[in-house]
PDB file of C-alpha atoms in Angstrom:
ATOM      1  CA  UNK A   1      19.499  11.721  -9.422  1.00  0.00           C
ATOM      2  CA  UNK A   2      19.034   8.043  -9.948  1.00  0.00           C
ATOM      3  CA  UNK A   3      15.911   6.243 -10.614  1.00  0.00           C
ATOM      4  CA  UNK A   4      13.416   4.891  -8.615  1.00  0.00           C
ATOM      5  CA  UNK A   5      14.659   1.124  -7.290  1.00  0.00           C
ATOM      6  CA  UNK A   6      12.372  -2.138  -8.399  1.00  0.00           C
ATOM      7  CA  UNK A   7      11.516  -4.892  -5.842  1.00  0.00           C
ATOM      8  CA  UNK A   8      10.035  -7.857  -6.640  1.00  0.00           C
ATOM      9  CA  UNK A   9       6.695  -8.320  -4.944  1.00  0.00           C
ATOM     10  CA  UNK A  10       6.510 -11.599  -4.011  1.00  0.00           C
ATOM     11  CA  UNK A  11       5.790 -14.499  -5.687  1.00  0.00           C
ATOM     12  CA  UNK A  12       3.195 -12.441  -8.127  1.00  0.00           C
ATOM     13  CA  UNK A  13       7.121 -11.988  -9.565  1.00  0.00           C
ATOM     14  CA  UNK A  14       6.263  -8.809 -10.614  1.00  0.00           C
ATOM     15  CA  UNK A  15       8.918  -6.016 -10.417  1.00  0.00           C
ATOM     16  CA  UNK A  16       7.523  -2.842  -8.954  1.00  0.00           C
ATOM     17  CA  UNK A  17       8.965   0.486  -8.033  1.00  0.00           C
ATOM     18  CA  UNK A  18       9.794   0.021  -3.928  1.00  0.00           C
ATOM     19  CA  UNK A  19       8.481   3.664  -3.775  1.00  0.00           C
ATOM     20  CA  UNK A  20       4.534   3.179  -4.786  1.00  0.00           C
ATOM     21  CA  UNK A  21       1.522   5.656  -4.344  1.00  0.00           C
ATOM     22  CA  UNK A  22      -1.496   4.911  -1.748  1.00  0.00           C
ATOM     23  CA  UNK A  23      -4.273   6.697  -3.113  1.00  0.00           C
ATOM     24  CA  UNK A  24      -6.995   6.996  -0.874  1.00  0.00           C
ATOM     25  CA  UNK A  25      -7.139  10.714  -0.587  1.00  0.00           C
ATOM     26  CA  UNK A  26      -5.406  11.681  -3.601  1.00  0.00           C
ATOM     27  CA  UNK A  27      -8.990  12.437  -4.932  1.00  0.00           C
ATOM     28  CA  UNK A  28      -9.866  15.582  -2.469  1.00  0.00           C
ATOM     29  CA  UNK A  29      -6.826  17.285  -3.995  1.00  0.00           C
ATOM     30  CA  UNK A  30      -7.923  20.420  -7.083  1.00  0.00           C
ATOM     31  CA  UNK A  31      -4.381  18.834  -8.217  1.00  0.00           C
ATOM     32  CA  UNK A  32      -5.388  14.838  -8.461  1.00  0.00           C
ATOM     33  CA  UNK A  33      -4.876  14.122 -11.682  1.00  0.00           C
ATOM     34  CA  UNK A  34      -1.593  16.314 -11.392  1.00  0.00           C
ATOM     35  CA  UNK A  35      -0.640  14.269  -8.746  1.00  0.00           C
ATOM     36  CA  UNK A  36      -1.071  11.202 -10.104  1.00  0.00           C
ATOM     37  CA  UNK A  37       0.539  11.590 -13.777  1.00  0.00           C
ATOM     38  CA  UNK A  38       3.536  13.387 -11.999  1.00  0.00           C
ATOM     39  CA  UNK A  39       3.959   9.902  -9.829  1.00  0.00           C
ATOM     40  CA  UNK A  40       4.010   8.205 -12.699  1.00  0.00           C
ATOM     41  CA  UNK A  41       5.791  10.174 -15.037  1.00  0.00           C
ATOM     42  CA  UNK A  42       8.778  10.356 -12.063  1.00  0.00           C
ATOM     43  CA  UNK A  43       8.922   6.309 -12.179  1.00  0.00           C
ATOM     44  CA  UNK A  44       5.987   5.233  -9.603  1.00  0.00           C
ATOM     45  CA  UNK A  45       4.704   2.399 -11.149  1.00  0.00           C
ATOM     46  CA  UNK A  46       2.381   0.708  -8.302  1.00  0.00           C
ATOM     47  CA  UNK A  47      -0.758   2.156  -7.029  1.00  0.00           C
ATOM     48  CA  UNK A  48      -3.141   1.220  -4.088  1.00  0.00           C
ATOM     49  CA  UNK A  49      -6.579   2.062  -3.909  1.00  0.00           C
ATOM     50  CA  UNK A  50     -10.296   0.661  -2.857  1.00  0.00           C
ATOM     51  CA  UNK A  51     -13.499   0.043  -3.361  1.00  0.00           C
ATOM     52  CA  UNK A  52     -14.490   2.162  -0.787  1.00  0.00           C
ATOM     53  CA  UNK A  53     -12.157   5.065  -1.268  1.00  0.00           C
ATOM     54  CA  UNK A  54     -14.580   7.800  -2.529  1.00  0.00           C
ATOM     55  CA  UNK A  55     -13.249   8.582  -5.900  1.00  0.00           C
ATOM     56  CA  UNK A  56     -10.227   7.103  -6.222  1.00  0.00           C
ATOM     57  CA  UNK A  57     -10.650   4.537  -8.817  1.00  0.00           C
ATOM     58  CA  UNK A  58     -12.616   6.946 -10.678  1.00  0.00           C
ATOM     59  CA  UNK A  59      -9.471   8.897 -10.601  1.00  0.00           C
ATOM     60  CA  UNK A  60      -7.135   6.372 -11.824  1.00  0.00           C
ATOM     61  CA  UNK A  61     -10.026   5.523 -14.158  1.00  0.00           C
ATOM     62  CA  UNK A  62      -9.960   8.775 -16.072  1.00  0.00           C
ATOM     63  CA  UNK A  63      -5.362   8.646 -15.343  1.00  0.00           C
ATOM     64  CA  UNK A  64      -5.702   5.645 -17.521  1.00  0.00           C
ATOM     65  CA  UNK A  65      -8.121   7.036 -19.864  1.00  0.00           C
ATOM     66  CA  UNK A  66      -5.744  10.097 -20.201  1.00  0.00           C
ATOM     67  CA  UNK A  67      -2.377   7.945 -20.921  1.00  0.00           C
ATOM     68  CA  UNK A  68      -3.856   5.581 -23.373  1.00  0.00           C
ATOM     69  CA  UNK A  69      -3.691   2.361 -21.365  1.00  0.00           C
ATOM     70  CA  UNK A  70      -2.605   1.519 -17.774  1.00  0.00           C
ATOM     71  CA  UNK A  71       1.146   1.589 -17.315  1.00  0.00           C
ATOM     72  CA  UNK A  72       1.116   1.188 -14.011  1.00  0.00           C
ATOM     73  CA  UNK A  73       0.297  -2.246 -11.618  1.00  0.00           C
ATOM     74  CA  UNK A  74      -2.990  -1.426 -10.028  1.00  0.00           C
ATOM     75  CA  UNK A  75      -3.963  -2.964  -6.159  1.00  0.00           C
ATOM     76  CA  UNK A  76      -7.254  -2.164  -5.479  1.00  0.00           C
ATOM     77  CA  UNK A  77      -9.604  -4.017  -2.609  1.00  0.00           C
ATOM     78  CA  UNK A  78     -12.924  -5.164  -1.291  1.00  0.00           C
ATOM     79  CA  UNK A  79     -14.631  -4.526   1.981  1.00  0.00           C
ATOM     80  CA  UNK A  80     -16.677  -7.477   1.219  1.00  0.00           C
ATOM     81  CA  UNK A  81     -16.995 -11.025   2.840  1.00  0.00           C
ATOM     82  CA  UNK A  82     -18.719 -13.139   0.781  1.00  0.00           C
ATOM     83  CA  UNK A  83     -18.038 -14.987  -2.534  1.00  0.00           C
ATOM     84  CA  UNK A  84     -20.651 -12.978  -4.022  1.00  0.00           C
ATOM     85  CA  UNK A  85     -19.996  -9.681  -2.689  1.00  0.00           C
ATOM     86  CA  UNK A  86     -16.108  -9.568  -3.635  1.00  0.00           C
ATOM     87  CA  UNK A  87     -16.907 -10.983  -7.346  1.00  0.00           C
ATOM     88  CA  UNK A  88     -19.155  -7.860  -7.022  1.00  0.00           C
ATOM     89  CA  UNK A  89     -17.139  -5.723  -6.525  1.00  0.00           C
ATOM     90  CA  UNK A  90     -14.260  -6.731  -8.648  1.00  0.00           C
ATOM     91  CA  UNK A  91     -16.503  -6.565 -11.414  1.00  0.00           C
ATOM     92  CA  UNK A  92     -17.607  -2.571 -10.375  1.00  0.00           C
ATOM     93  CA  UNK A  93     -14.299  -2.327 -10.159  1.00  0.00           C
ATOM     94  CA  UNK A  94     -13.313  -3.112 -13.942  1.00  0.00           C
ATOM     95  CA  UNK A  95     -16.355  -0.993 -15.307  1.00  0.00           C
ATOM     96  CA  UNK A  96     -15.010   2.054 -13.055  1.00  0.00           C
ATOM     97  CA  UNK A  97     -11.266   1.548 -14.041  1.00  0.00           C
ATOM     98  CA  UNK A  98     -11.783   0.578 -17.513  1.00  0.00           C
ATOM     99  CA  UNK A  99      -9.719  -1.771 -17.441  1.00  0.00           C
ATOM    100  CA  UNK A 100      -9.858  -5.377 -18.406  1.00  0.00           C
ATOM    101  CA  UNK A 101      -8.111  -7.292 -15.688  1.00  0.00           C
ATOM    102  CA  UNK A 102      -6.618  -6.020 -12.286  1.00  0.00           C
ATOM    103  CA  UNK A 103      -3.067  -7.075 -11.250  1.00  0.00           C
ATOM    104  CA  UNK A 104      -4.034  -7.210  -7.382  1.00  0.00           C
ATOM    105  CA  UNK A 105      -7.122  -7.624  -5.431  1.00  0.00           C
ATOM    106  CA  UNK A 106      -6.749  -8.040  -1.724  1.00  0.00           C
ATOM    107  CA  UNK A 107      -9.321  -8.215   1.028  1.00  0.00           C
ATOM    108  CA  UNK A 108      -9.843  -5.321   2.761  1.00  0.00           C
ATOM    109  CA  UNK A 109      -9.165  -4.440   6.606  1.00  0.00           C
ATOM    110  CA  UNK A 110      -9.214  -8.226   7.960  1.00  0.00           C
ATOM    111  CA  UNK A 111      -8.230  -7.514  10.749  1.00  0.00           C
ATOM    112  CA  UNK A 112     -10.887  -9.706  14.009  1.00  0.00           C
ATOM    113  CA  UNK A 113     -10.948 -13.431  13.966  1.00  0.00           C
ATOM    114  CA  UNK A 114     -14.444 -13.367  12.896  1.00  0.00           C
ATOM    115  CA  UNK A 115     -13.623 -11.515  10.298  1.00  0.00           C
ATOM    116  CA  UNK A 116     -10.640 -13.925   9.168  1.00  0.00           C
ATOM    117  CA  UNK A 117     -13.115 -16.286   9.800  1.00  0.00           C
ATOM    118  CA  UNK A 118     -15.885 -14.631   7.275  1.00  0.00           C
ATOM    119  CA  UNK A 119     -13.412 -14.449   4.594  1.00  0.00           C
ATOM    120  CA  UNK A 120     -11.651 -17.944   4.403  1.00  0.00           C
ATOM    121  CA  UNK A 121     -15.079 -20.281   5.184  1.00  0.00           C
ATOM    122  CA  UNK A 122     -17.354 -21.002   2.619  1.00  0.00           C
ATOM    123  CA  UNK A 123     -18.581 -18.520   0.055  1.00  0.00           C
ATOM    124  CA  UNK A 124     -16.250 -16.457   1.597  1.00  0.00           C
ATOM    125  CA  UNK A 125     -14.447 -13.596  -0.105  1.00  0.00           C
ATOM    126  CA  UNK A 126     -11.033 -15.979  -0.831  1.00  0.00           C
ATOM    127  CA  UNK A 127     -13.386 -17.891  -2.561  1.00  0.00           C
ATOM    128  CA  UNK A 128     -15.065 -15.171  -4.703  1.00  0.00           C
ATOM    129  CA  UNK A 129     -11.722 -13.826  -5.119  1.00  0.00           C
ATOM    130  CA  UNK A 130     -10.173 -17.292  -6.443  1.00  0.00           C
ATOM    131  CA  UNK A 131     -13.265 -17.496  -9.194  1.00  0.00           C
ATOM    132  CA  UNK A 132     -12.340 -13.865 -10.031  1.00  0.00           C
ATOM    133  CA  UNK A 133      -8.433 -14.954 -10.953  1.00  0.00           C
ATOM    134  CA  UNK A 134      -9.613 -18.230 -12.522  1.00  0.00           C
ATOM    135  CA  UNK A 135     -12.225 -15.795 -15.253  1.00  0.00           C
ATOM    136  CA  UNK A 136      -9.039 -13.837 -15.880  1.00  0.00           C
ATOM    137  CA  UNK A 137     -10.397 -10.586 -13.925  1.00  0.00           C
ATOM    138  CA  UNK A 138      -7.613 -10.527 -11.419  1.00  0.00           C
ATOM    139  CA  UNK A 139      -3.724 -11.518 -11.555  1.00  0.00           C
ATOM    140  CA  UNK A 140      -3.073 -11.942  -7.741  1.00  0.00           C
ATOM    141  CA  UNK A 141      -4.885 -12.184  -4.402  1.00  0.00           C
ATOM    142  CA  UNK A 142      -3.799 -10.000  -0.985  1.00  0.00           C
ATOM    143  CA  UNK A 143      -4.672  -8.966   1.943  1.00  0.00           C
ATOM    144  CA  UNK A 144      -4.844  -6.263   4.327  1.00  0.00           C
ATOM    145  CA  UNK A 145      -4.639  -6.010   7.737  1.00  0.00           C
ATOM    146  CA  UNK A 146      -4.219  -3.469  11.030  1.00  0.00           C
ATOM    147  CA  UNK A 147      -3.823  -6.703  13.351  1.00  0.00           C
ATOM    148  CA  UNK A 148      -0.540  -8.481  13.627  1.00  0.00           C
ATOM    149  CA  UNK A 149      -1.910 -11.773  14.656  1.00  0.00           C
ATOM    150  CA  UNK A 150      -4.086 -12.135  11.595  1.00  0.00           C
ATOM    151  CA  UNK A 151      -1.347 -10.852   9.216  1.00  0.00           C
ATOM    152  CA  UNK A 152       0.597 -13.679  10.719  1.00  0.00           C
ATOM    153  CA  UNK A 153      -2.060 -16.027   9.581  1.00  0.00           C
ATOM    154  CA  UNK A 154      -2.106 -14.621   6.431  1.00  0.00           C
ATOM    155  CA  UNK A 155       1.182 -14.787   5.266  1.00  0.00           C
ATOM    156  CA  UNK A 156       1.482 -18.194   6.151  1.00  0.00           C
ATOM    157  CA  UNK A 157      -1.220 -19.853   5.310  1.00  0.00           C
ATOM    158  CA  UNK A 158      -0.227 -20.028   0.984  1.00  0.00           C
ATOM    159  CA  UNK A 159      -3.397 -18.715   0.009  1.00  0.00           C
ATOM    160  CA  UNK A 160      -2.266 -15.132  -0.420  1.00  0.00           C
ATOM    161  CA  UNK A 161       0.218 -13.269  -2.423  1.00  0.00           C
ATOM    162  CA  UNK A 162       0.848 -10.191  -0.627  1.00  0.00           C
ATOM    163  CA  UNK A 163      -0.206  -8.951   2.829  1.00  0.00           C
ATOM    164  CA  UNK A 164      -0.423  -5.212   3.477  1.00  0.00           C
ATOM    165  CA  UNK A 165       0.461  -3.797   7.145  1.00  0.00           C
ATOM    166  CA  UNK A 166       1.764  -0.855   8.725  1.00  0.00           C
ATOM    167  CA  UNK A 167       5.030  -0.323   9.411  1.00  0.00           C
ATOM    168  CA  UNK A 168       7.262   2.966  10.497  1.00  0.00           C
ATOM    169  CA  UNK A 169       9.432   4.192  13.169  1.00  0.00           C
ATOM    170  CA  UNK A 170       6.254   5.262  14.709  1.00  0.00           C
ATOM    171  CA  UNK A 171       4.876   0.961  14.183  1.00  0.00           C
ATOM    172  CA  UNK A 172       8.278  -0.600  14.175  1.00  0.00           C
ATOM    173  CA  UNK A 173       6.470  -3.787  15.573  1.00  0.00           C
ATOM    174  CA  UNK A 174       5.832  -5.596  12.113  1.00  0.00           C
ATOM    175  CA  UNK A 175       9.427  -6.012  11.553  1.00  0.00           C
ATOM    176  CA  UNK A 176       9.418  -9.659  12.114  1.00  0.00           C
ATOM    177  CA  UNK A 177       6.279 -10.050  10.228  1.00  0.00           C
ATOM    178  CA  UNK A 178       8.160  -8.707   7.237  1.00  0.00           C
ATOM    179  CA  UNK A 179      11.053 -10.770   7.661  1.00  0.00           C
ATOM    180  CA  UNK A 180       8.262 -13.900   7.900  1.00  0.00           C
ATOM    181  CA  UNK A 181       6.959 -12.752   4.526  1.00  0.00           C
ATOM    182  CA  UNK A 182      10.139 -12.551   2.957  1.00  0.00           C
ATOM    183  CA  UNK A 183      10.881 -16.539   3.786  1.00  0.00           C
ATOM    184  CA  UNK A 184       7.669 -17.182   2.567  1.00  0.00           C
ATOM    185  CA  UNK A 185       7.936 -15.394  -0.887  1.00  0.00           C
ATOM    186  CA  UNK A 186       4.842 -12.898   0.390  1.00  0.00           C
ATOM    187  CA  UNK A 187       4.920  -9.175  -0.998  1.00  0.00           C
ATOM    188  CA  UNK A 188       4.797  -6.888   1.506  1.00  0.00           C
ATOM    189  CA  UNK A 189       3.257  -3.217   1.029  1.00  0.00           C
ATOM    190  CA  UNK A 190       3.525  -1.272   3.644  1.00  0.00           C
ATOM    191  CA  UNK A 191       0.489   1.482   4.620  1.00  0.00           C
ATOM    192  CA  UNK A 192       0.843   4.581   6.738  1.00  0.00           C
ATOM    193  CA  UNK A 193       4.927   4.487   6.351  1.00  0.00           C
ATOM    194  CA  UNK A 194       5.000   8.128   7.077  1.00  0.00           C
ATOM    195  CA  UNK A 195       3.040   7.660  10.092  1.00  0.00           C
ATOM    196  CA  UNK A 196      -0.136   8.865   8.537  1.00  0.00           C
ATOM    197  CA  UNK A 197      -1.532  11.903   7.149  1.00  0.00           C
ATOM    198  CA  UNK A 198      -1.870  13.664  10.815  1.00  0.00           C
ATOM    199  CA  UNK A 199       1.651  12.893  12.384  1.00  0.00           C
ATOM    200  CA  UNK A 200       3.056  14.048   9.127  1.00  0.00           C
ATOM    201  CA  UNK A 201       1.271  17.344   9.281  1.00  0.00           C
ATOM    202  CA  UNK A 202       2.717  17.689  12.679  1.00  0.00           C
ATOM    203  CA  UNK A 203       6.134  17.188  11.463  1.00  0.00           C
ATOM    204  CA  UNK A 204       5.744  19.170   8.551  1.00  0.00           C
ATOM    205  CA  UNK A 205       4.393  22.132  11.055  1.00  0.00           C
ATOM    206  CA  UNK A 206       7.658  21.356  13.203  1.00  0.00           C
ATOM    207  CA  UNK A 207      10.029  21.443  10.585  1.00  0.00           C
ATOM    208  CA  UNK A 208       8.756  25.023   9.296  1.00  0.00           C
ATOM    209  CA  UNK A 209       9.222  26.179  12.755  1.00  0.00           C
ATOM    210  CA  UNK A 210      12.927  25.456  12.499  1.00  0.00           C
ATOM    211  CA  UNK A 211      13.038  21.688  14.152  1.00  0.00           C
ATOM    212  CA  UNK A 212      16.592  20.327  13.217  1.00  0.00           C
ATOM    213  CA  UNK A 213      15.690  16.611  14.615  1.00  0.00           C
ATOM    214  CA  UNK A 214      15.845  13.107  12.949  1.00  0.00           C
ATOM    215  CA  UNK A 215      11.960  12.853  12.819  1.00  0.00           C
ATOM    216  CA  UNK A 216      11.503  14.116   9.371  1.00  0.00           C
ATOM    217  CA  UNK A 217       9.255  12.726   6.470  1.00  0.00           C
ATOM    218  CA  UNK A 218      12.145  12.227   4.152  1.00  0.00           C
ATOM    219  CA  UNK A 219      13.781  10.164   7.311  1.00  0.00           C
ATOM    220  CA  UNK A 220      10.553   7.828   7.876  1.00  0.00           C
ATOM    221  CA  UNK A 221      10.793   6.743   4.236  1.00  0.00           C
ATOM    222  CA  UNK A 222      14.333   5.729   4.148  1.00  0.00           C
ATOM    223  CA  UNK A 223      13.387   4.124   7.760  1.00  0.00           C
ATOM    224  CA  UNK A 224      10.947   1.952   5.582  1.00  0.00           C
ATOM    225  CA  UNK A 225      12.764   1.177   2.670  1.00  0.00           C
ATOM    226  CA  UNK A 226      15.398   0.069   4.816  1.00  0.00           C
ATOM    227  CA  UNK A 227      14.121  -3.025   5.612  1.00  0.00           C
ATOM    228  CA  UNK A 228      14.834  -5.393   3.007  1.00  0.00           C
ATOM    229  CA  UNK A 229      11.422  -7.280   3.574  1.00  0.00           C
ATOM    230  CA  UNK A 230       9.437  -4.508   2.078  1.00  0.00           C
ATOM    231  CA  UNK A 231       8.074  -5.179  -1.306  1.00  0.00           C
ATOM    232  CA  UNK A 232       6.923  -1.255  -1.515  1.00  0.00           C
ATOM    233  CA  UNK A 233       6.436   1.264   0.574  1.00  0.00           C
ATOM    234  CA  UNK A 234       2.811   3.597  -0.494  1.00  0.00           C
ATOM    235  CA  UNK A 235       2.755   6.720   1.021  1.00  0.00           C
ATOM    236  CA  UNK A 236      -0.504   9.017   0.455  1.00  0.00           C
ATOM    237  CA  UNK A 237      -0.079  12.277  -1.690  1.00  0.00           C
ATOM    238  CA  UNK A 238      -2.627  14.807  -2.577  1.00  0.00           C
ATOM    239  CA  UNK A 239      -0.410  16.866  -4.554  1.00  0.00           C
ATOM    240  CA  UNK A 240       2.434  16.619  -6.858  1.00  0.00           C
ATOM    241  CA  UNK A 241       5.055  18.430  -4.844  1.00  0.00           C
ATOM    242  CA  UNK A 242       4.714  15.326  -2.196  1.00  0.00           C
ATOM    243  CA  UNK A 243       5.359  12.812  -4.876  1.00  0.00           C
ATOM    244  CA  UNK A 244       8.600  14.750  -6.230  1.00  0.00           C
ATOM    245  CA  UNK A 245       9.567  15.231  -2.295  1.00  0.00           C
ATOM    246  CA  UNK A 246       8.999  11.078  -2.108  1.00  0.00           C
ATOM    247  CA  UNK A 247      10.713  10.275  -5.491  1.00  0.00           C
ATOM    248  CA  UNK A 248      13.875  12.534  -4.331  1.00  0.00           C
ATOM    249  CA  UNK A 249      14.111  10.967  -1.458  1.00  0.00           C
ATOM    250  CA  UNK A 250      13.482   7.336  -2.637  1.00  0.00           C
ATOM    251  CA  UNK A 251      16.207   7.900  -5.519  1.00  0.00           C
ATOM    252  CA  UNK A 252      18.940   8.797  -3.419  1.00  0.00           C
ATOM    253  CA  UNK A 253      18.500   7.464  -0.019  1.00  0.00           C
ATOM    254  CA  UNK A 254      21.600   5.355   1.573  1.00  0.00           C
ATOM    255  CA  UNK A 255      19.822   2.326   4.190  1.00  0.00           C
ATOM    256  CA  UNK A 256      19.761   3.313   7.594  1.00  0.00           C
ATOM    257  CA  UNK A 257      21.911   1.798  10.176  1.00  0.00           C
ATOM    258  CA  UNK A 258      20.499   0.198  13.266  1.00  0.00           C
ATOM    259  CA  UNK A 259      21.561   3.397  15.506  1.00  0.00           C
ATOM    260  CA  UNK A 260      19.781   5.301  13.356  1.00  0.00           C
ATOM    261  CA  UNK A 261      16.904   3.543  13.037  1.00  0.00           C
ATOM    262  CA  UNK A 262      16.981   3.257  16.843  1.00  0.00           C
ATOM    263  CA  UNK A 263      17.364   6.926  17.227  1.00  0.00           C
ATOM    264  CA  UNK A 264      14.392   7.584  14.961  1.00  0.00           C
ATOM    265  CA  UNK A 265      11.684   5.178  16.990  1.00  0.00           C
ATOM    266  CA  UNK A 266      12.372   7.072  19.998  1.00  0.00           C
ATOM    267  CA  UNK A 267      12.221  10.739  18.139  1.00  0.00           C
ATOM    268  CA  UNK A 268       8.967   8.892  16.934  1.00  0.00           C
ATOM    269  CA  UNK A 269       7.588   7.783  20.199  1.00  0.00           C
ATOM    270  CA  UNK A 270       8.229  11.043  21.611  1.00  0.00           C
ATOM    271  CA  UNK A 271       5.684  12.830  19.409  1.00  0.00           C
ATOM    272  CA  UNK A 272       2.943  11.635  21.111  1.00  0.00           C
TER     273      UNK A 272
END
């Protein structure tokens, strides 16, 4: 099996593994630190997490502690809006980690004008999170976002680095936003490219019931990683045998044609 495939995210320029690891519920798992080591032993070299996800940077805190050093690049992010909130944060963040400087912060969920509007305006997040890069802290700002029209904004207005959206053959609408952020040198991540954690348990319910179909877990990913857009796909995994299921599929997959991506939305808009 070949390895894991590197993308470049961006203009941060750094190279990252196009299969990464969302880790927001990782830490609810008995097998979390399992789960974690075995993504990176098996090449996964990017990580997502948050402020706000209960545990998880404690988690990669005590991964890091465990392997001597972070190997990894680390995206974590702040539900905050205000200069002083986000510098806040990024600095609970370091403590928590133990780490010394984060490759990524992003701002969290931005995803109502008046939130956009919170975040860029003055002593607004952007700006805590500019002072943050400036003292060293941070290497690159991001964003998230569940609303097209303010991803939009994002990626083209040069202030951020990489935007994270949704995107699946269940959310096939972001497709042009990707493409956007590729002319503009924006990394895209990509949340929820399995659908999320309750349409996979569906499928996974199906497929031990003998369902033959294109709408498979395995087939989402290489519907993702097919676009050549995506900076890196992050997937959630509370146990290890999803992140050897992931890295299997990520190693080998071929990129899906059109009819087969085609064929996979509608399997996907069928489900519900």
């Amino acid at each position: 099996m070949a390895g894991l495939r590197k993308r470049r995210l961006g203009r941060t320029g750094l190279a990252v593994s196009e299969l990464g690891l969302g880790a927001m519920d990782t830490p609810h798992s008995p097998e979390a630190i399992d789960t974690v080591m075995t993504a990176l032993d098996l090449g996964i070299d990017f990580i997502d997490t948050a402020r706000d996800y209960e545990g998880s940077e404690h988690l990669l805190g005590e991964v890091i502690r465990r392997r001597g050093g972070k190997d990894f690049v680390l995206g974590s992010k702040t539900f905050r809006h205000s200069a002083n909130g986000s510098q806040y944060e990024i600095d609970r963040s370091l403590r928590v980690l133990g780490v010394e400087r984060i490759d990524l912060y992003q701002l969290h969920d931005i995803s109502t004008p008046a939130a956009w509007d919170e975040v860029m305006g003055e002593d607004g997040a952007l700006e805590g999170l500019k002072t943050a890069r400036y003292r060293g802290l941070i290497g690159h700002i991001g964003i998230s976002s569940h609303h097209l029209d303010i991803a939009e904004r994002a990626i083209t207005c040069g202030e951020f680095d990489t935007v994270m959206i949704e995107y699946s053959a269940f959310f096939p609408q972001s497709a042009p936003l990707i493409g956007l952020a590729a002319e503009r040198d924006v990394g895209v991540i990509v949340m929820r490219p399995l659908g999320g954690s309750g349409r996979t348990s569906t499928m996974r319910g199906r497929l031990a019931d003998g369902y033959s179909g294109p709408l498979t877990p395995a087939n989402l990913l290489r519907y993702v990683l097919s676009h050549p857009g995506v900076s890196v796909a992050i997937p959630g995994a509370r146990y290890p045998s999803r992140i050897v299921e992931n890295v299997a599929t990520a190693s080998s997959y071929e990129p899906m044609t059109l009819a087969e991506r085609r064929k996979l939305e509608q399997a996907a808009a069928e489900l519900y």
